[in-house]
């Protein structure tokens, strides 16, 4: 398979609340060691990232040296840089710790920790202003999909998230991830056609709102991505890589997905 557009491909492993420190070190090392051969000749257009827990980010820093080799993401980030916000970690603190970016607005944060679109807007604004790489997640629950309101729902998530974002912050630092909630951790994947239609709607809205800088952002798919379904999803238009949960907890299966994204 060839890569048919200029957009960067990303494959990012979201480890969620998994792995003790010794396990996290082993997994980060195995991903770092296998990455170059999985990416092969696609080095300049495929980026690979991992998102361990906050407590394990420091262990992964030595495996993610400056440069594009392996990108390190937090799974969440505060909506402010510093201050009296007990329990929070801000974007500048992540950068200071050698972390490249953060996932913002994951559906598990929205569902279990009541993060609203407005919270996500504040996090996004603060993170982009601080210079953090961001993966912004959007996606609809099953009942919204069944009611055929999924595009309206996701566009409304986007319009709130980007309400106050200055256009100059819409750069390569921003990656979007469409993750239908009914496909996360369920073994049920959106079909390539379903995912692709939504990615097209997202790209159209980003283009209408931010011009070429919006339209050209990489849009990842997430939700039960595995080595067995990665190629079919990537062959669909507008799918620029993956946010991988369960299959990223094993280096071999994660690297298989990376290899597919690299076209090998
Ligand atoms: P999953 O998780 O691959 O286990 O479905 C994806 C995600 O939540 O990012």
mmCIF file of C-alpha atoms in Angstrom, residues 25-133:
data_model
loop_
_atom_site.group_PDB
_atom_site.id
_atom_site.type_symbol
_atom_site.label_atom_id
_atom_site.label_comp_id
_atom_site.label_asym_id
_atom_site.label_seq_id
_atom_site.Cartn_x
_atom_site.Cartn_y
_atom_site.Cartn_z
ATOM 1 C CA UNK A 25 10.067 0.360 31.104
ATOM 2 C CA UNK A 26 10.155 -2.976 29.258
ATOM 3 C CA UNK A 27 7.345 -2.013 26.905
ATOM 4 C CA UNK A 28 8.798 1.434 26.143
ATOM 5 C CA UNK A 29 12.169 -0.140 25.439
ATOM 6 C CA UNK A 30 10.686 -2.835 23.182
ATOM 7 C CA UNK A 31 8.710 -0.255 21.189
ATOM 8 C CA UNK A 32 11.755 2.009 20.904
ATOM 9 C CA UNK A 33 13.947 -0.873 19.759
ATOM 10 C CA UNK A 34 11.486 -2.192 17.183
ATOM 11 C CA UNK A 35 10.326 1.180 15.860
ATOM 12 C CA UNK A 36 13.007 1.869 13.232
ATOM 13 C CA UNK A 37 12.617 -1.472 11.489
ATOM 14 C CA UNK A 38 8.790 -1.236 11.638
ATOM 15 C CA UNK A 39 8.849 2.251 10.109
ATOM 16 C CA UNK A 40 11.495 1.340 7.536
ATOM 17 C CA UNK A 41 11.811 3.822 4.684
ATOM 18 C CA UNK A 42 8.763 5.804 5.857
ATOM 19 C CA UNK A 43 10.757 7.582 8.578
ATOM 20 C CA UNK A 44 9.860 11.079 7.401
ATOM 21 C CA UNK A 45 6.108 10.506 7.211
ATOM 22 C CA UNK A 46 5.231 8.110 10.045
ATOM 23 C CA UNK A 47 5.431 9.138 13.670
ATOM 24 C CA UNK A 48 5.143 6.711 16.530
ATOM 25 C CA UNK A 49 4.062 7.666 20.034
ATOM 26 C CA UNK A 50 3.320 6.065 23.373
ATOM 27 C CA UNK A 51 1.186 7.366 26.231
ATOM 28 C CA UNK A 52 2.123 5.676 29.543
ATOM 29 C CA UNK A 53 0.646 6.759 32.886
ATOM 30 C CA UNK A 54 2.012 9.938 34.455
ATOM 31 C CA UNK A 55 4.051 7.828 36.876
ATOM 32 C CA UNK A 56 5.830 6.004 34.073
ATOM 33 C CA UNK A 57 6.512 8.900 31.708
ATOM 34 C CA UNK A 58 9.954 9.513 33.206
ATOM 35 C CA UNK A 59 10.952 5.894 32.495
ATOM 36 C CA UNK A 60 10.137 6.354 28.836
ATOM 37 C CA UNK A 61 12.021 9.646 28.419
ATOM 38 C CA UNK A 62 15.388 7.954 27.711
ATOM 39 C CA UNK A 63 13.718 5.989 24.904
ATOM 40 C CA UNK A 64 12.273 9.150 23.354
ATOM 41 C CA UNK A 65 15.291 11.385 22.795
ATOM 42 C CA UNK A 66 14.895 14.775 21.077
ATOM 43 C CA UNK A 67 13.991 14.265 17.432
ATOM 44 C CA UNK A 68 11.205 12.339 15.803
ATOM 45 C CA UNK A 69 12.120 8.790 16.818
ATOM 46 C CA UNK A 70 9.544 8.099 19.524
ATOM 47 C CA UNK A 71 7.019 10.613 20.810
ATOM 48 C CA UNK A 72 5.940 10.640 24.401
ATOM 49 C CA UNK A 73 2.413 11.633 25.387
ATOM 50 C CA UNK A 74 0.589 12.102 28.663
ATOM 51 C CA UNK A 75 -2.954 10.730 28.718
ATOM 52 C CA UNK A 76 -4.353 13.969 30.102
ATOM 53 C CA UNK A 77 -3.192 17.476 30.963
ATOM 54 C CA UNK A 78 -4.423 20.311 33.157
ATOM 55 C CA UNK A 79 -6.209 23.358 31.779
ATOM 56 C CA UNK A 80 -3.723 25.751 33.369
ATOM 57 C CA UNK A 81 0.046 25.890 33.601
ATOM 58 C CA UNK A 82 0.544 26.566 37.333
ATOM 59 C CA UNK A 83 -1.395 27.404 40.440
ATOM 60 C CA UNK A 84 -3.593 26.162 43.245
ATOM 61 C CA UNK A 85 -5.065 23.200 41.353
ATOM 62 C CA UNK A 86 -4.436 20.177 43.570
ATOM 63 C CA UNK A 87 -3.750 17.016 41.619
ATOM 64 C CA UNK A 88 -3.195 18.669 38.254
ATOM 65 C CA UNK A 89 -0.182 18.686 35.926
ATOM 66 C CA UNK A 90 0.142 21.483 33.373
ATOM 67 C CA UNK A 91 1.510 21.542 29.810
ATOM 68 C CA UNK A 92 4.715 23.386 30.715
ATOM 69 C CA UNK A 93 5.440 20.783 33.419
ATOM 70 C CA UNK A 94 5.081 18.012 30.858
ATOM 71 C CA UNK A 95 7.469 19.731 28.450
ATOM 72 C CA UNK A 96 9.882 20.325 31.329
ATOM 73 C CA UNK A 97 9.806 16.573 32.084
ATOM 74 C CA UNK A 98 10.723 15.657 28.502
ATOM 75 C CA UNK A 99 7.180 14.763 27.420
ATOM 76 C CA UNK A 100 6.211 15.880 23.907
ATOM 77 C CA UNK A 101 2.455 15.984 24.084
ATOM 78 C CA UNK A 102 -0.836 15.013 25.630
ATOM 79 C CA UNK A 103 -4.073 13.302 24.712
ATOM 80 C CA UNK A 104 -6.982 15.654 25.414
ATOM 81 C CA UNK A 105 -10.677 14.801 25.618
ATOM 82 C CA UNK A 106 -10.476 11.017 25.563
ATOM 83 C CA UNK A 107 -13.988 9.594 25.918
ATOM 84 C CA UNK A 108 -13.010 7.831 29.157
ATOM 85 C CA UNK A 109 -12.129 11.241 30.649
ATOM 86 C CA UNK A 110 -15.426 12.613 29.422
ATOM 87 C CA UNK A 111 -17.440 9.649 30.679
ATOM 88 C CA UNK A 112 -15.805 8.696 33.979
ATOM 89 C CA UNK A 113 -14.385 12.066 35.024
ATOM 90 C CA UNK A 114 -17.147 14.309 33.691
ATOM 91 C CA UNK A 115 -14.935 16.393 31.451
ATOM 92 C CA UNK A 116 -17.125 18.689 29.374
ATOM 93 C CA UNK A 117 -16.516 20.151 25.940
ATOM 94 C CA UNK A 118 -15.793 23.438 27.739
ATOM 95 C CA UNK A 119 -13.138 21.798 29.982
ATOM 96 C CA UNK A 120 -11.594 20.324 26.871
ATOM 97 C CA UNK A 121 -11.547 23.720 25.165
ATOM 98 C CA UNK A 122 -9.596 25.175 28.111
ATOM 99 C CA UNK A 123 -7.132 22.273 28.106
ATOM 100 C CA UNK A 124 -6.648 22.526 24.365
ATOM 101 C CA UNK A 125 -6.104 26.289 24.469
ATOM 102 C CA UNK A 126 -3.568 26.062 27.312
ATOM 103 C CA UNK A 127 -1.685 23.115 25.781
ATOM 104 C CA UNK A 128 -1.386 24.643 22.309
ATOM 105 C CA UNK A 129 -0.324 28.001 23.762
ATOM 106 C CA UNK A 130 2.400 26.217 25.774
ATOM 107 C CA UNK A 131 3.704 24.479 22.639
ATOM 108 C CA UNK A 132 2.617 20.963 23.566
ATOM 109 C CA UNK A 133 1.784 18.416 20.856
#
